[in-house]
PDB file of C-alpha atoms in Angstrom:
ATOM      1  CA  UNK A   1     131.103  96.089  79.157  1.00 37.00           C
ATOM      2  CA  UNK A   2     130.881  98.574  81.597  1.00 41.00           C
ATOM      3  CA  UNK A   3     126.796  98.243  81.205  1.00 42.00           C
ATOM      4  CA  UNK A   4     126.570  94.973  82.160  1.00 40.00           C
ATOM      5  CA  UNK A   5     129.230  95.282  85.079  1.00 40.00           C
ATOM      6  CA  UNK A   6     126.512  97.962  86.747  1.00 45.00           C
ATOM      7  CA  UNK A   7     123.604  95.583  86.102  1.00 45.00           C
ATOM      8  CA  UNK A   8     124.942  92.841  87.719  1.00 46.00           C
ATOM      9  CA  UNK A   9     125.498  95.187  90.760  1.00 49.00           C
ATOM     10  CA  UNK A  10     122.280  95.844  90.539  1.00 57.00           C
ATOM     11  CA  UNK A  11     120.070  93.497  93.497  1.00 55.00           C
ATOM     12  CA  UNK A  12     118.012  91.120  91.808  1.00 85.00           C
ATOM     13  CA  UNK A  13     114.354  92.120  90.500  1.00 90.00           C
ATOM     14  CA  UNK A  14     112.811  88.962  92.177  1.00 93.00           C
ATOM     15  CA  UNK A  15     114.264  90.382  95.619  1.00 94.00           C
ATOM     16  CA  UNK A  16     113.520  94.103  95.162  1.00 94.00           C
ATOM     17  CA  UNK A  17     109.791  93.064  93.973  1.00 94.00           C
ATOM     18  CA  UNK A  18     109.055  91.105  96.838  1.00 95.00           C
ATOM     19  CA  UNK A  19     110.835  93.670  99.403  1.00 96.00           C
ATOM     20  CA  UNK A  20     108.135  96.499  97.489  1.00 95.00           C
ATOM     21  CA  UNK A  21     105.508  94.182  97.749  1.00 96.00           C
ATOM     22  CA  UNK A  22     106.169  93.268 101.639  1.00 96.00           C
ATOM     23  CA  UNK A  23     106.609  97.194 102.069  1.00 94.00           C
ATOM     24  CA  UNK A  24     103.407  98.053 100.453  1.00 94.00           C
ATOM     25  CA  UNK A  25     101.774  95.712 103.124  1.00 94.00           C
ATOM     26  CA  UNK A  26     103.036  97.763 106.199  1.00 92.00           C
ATOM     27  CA  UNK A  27     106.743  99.376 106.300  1.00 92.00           C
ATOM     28  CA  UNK A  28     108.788  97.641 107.933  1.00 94.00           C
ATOM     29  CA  UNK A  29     112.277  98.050 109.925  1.00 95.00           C
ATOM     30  CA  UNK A  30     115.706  96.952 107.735  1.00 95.00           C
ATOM     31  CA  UNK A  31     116.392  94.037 110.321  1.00 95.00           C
ATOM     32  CA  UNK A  32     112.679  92.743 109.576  1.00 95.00           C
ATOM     33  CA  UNK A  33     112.939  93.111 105.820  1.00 96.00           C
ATOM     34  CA  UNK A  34     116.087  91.500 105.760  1.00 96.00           C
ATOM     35  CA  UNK A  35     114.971  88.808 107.912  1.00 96.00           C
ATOM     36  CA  UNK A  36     111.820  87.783 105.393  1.00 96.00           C
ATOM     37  CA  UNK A  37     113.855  87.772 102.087  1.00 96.00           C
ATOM     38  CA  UNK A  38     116.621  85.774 103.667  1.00 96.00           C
ATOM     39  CA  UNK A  39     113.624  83.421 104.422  1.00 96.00           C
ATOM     40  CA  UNK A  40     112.477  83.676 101.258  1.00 95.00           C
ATOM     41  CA  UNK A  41     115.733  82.049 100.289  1.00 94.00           C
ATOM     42  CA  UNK A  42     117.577  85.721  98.669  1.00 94.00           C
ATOM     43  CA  UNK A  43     121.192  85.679  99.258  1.00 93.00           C
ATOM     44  CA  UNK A  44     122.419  87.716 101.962  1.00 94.00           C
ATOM     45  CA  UNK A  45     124.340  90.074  99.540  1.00 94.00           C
ATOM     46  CA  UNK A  46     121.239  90.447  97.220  1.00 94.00           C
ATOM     47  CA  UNK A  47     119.241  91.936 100.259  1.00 95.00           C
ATOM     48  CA  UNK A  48     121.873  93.501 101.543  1.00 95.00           C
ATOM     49  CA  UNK A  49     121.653  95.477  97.836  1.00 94.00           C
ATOM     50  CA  UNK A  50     118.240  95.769  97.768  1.00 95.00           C
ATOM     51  CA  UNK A  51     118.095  97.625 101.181  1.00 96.00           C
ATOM     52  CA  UNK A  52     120.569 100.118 100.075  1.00 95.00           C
ATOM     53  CA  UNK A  53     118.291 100.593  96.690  1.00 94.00           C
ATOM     54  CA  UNK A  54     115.441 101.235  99.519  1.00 95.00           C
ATOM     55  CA  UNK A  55     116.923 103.462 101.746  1.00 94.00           C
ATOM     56  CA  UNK A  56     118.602 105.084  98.825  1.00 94.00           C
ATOM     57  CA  UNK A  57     115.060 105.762  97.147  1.00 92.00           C
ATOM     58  CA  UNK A  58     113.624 106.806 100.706  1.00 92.00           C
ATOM     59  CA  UNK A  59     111.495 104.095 100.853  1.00 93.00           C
ATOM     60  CA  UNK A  60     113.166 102.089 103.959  1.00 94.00           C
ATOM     61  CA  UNK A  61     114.064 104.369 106.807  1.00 95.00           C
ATOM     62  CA  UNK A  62     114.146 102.899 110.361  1.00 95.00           C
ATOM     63  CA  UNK A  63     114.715 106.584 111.626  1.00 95.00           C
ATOM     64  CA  UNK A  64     111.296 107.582 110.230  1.00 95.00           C
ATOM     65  CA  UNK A  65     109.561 104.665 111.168  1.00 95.00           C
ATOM     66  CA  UNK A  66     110.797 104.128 114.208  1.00 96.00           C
ATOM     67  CA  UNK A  67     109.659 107.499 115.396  1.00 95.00           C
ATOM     68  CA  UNK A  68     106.286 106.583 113.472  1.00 94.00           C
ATOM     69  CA  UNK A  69     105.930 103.625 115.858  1.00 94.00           C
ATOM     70  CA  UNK A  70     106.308 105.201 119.221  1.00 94.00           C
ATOM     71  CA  UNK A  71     104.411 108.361 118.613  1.00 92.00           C
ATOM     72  CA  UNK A  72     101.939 106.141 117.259  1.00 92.00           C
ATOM     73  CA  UNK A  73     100.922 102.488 118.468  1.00 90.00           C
ATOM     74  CA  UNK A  74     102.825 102.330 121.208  1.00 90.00           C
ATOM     75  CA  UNK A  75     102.145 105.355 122.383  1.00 89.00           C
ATOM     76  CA  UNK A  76      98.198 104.454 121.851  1.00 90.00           C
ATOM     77  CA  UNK A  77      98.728 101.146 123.882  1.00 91.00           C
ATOM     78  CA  UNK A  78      99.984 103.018 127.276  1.00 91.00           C
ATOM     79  CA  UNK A  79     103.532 102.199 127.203  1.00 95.00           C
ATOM     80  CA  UNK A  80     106.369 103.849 128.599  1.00 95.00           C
ATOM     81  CA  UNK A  81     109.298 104.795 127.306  1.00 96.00           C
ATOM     82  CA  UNK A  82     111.255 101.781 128.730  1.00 96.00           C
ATOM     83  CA  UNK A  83     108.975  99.669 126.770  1.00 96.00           C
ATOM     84  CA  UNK A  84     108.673 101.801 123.420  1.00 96.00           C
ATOM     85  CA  UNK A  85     112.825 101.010 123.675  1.00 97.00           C
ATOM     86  CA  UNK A  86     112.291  97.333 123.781  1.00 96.00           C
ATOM     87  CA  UNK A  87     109.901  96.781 121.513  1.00 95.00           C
ATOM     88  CA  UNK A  88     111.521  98.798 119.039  1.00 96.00           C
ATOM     89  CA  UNK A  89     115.092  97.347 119.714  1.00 95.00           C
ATOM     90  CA  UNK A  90     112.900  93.861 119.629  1.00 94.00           C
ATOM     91  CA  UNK A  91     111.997  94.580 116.065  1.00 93.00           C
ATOM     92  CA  UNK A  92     115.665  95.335 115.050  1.00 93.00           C
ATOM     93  CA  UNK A  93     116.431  98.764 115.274  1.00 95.00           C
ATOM     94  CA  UNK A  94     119.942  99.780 116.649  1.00 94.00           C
ATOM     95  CA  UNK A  95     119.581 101.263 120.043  1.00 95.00           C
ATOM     96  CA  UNK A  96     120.317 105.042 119.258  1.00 96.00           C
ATOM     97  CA  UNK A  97     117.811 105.078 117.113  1.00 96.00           C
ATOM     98  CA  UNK A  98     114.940 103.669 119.413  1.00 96.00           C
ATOM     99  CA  UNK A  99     116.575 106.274 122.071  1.00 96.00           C
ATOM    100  CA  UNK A 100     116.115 109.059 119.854  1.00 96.00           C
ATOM    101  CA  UNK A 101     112.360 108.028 118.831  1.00 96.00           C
ATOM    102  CA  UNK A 102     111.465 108.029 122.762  1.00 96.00           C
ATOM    103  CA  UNK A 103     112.925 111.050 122.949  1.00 95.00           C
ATOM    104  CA  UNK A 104     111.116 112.602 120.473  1.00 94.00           C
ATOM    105  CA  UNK A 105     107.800 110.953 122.078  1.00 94.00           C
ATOM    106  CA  UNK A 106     108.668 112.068 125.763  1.00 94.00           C
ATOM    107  CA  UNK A 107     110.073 115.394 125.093  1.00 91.00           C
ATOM    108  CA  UNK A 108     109.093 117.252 128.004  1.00 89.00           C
ATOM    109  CA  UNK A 109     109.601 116.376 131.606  1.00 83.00           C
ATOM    110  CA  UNK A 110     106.005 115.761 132.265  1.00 91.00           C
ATOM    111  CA  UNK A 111     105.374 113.590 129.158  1.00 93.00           C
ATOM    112  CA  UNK A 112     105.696 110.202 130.800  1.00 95.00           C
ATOM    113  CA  UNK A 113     103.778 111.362 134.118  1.00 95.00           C
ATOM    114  CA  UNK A 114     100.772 112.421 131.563  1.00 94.00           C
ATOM    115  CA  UNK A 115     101.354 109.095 129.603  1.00 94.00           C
ATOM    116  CA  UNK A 116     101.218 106.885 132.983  1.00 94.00           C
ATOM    117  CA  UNK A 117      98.028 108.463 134.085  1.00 92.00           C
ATOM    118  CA  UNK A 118      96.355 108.344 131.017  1.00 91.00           C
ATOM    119  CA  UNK A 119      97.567 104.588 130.748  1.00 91.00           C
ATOM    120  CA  UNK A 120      96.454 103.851 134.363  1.00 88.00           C
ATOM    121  CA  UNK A 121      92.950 105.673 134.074  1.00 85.00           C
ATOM    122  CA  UNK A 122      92.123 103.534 130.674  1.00 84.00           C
ATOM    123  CA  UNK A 123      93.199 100.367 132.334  1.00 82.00           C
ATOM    124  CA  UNK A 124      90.313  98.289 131.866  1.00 70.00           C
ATOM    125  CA  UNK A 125      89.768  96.613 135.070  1.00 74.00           C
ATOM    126  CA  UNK A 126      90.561 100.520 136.633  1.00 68.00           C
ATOM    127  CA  UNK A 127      93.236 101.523 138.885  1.00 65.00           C
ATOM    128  CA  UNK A 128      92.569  98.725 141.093  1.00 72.00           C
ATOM    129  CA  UNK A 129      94.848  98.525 144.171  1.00 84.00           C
ATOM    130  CA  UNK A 130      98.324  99.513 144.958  1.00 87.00           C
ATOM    131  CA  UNK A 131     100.567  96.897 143.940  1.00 90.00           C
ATOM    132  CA  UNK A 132      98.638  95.429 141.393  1.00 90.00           C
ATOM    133  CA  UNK A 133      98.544  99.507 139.487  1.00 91.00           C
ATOM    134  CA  UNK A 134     102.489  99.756 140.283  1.00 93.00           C
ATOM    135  CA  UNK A 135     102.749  96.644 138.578  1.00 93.00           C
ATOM    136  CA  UNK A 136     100.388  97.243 135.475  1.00 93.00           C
ATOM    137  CA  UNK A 137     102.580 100.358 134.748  1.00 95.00           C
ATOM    138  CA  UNK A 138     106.041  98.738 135.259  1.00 96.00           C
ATOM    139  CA  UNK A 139     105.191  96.256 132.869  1.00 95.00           C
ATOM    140  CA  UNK A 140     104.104  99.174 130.686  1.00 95.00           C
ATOM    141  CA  UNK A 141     107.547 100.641 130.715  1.00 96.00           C
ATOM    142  CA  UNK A 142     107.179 103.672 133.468  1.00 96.00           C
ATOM    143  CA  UNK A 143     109.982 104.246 135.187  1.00 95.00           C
ATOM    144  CA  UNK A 144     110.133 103.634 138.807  1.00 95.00           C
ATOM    145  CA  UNK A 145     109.842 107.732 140.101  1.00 94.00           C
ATOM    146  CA  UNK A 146     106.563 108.115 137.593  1.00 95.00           C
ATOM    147  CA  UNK A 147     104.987 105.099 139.008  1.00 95.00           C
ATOM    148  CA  UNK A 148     105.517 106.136 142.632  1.00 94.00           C
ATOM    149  CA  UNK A 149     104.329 109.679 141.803  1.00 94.00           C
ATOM    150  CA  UNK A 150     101.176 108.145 140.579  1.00 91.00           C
ATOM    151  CA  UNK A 151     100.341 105.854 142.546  1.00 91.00           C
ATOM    152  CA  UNK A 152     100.541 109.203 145.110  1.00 90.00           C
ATOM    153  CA  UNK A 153      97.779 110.594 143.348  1.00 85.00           C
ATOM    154  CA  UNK A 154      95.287 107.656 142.725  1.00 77.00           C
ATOM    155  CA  UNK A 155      92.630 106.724 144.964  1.00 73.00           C
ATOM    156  CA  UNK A 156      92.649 102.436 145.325  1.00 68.00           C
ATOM    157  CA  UNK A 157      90.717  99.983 146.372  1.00 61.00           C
ATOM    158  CA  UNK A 158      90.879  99.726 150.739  1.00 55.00           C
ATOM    159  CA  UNK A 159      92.118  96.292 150.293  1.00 50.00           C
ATOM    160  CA  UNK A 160      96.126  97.446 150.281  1.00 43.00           C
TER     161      UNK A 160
END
């Protein structure tokens, strides 16, 4: 009896394939996996048991992948911290977590004022003028004493 009572805790095989096959794809954040076999029409208890199996197994870990994320994309796209938070807190993970991964990212003081100029040197049309640079890296997540610090140092267009 008390075989079958641990097997039928176990999360269903259907579920757990599909979350290893989704996870072999790209990893993904619990919220997102969760999201996708609910879709797939898996009860909310079987998931909920198949992401502990995950985690359990090492195999799901927003904490890892979070921190994976920002150091990596996002850092490679130019944004800020501000925005590395909100996407990362877009794709489901709790807010401490995302905070931690920033921190991890922009460890220094200096880290974002590097990060903004980098950002604002790739920007594809250039620095271009004033406002429309202070805007570029607000919308890139900067906060507001970086951006005014670089747009100190860059050299725009005479048309501000």
């Amino acid at each position: 009896f008390q075989r079958w009572s641990t097997l039928a805790n176990r999360p269903s095989e259907k579920c757990r394939d599909k979350a290893l096959r989704l996870l072999a794809q790209r990893p993904h954040f619990n919220a997102e996996l969760a999201k996708k076999l609910q879709a797939r029409g898996f009860s909310e208890a079987e998931v909920e048991e198949t992401l502990r199996e995950l985690e359990s197994h090492g195999w799901l870990d927003d904490r890892r992948f979070a921190l994976e994320m920002a150091s990596g994309p996002l850092t490679r796209k130019g944004y800020g911290p501000r925005r590395i938070r909100a996407e990362l807190e877009r794709k489901g993970v709790d807010s401490e977590i995302a905070d931690a991964a920033v921190a991890s990212v922009f460890e220094e003081p200096g880290d974002e004022l590097k990060a903004a100029r980098l950002a604002l040197s790739k920007r594809s049309k250039g620095p271009g003028d004033r406002a429309a640079a202070g805007r570029y890296l607000e919308r890139r997540g900067y906060s507001t004493g970086v951006i005014l610090t670089i747009l100190d140092e860059f050299e725009f267009d005479s048309g501000t």
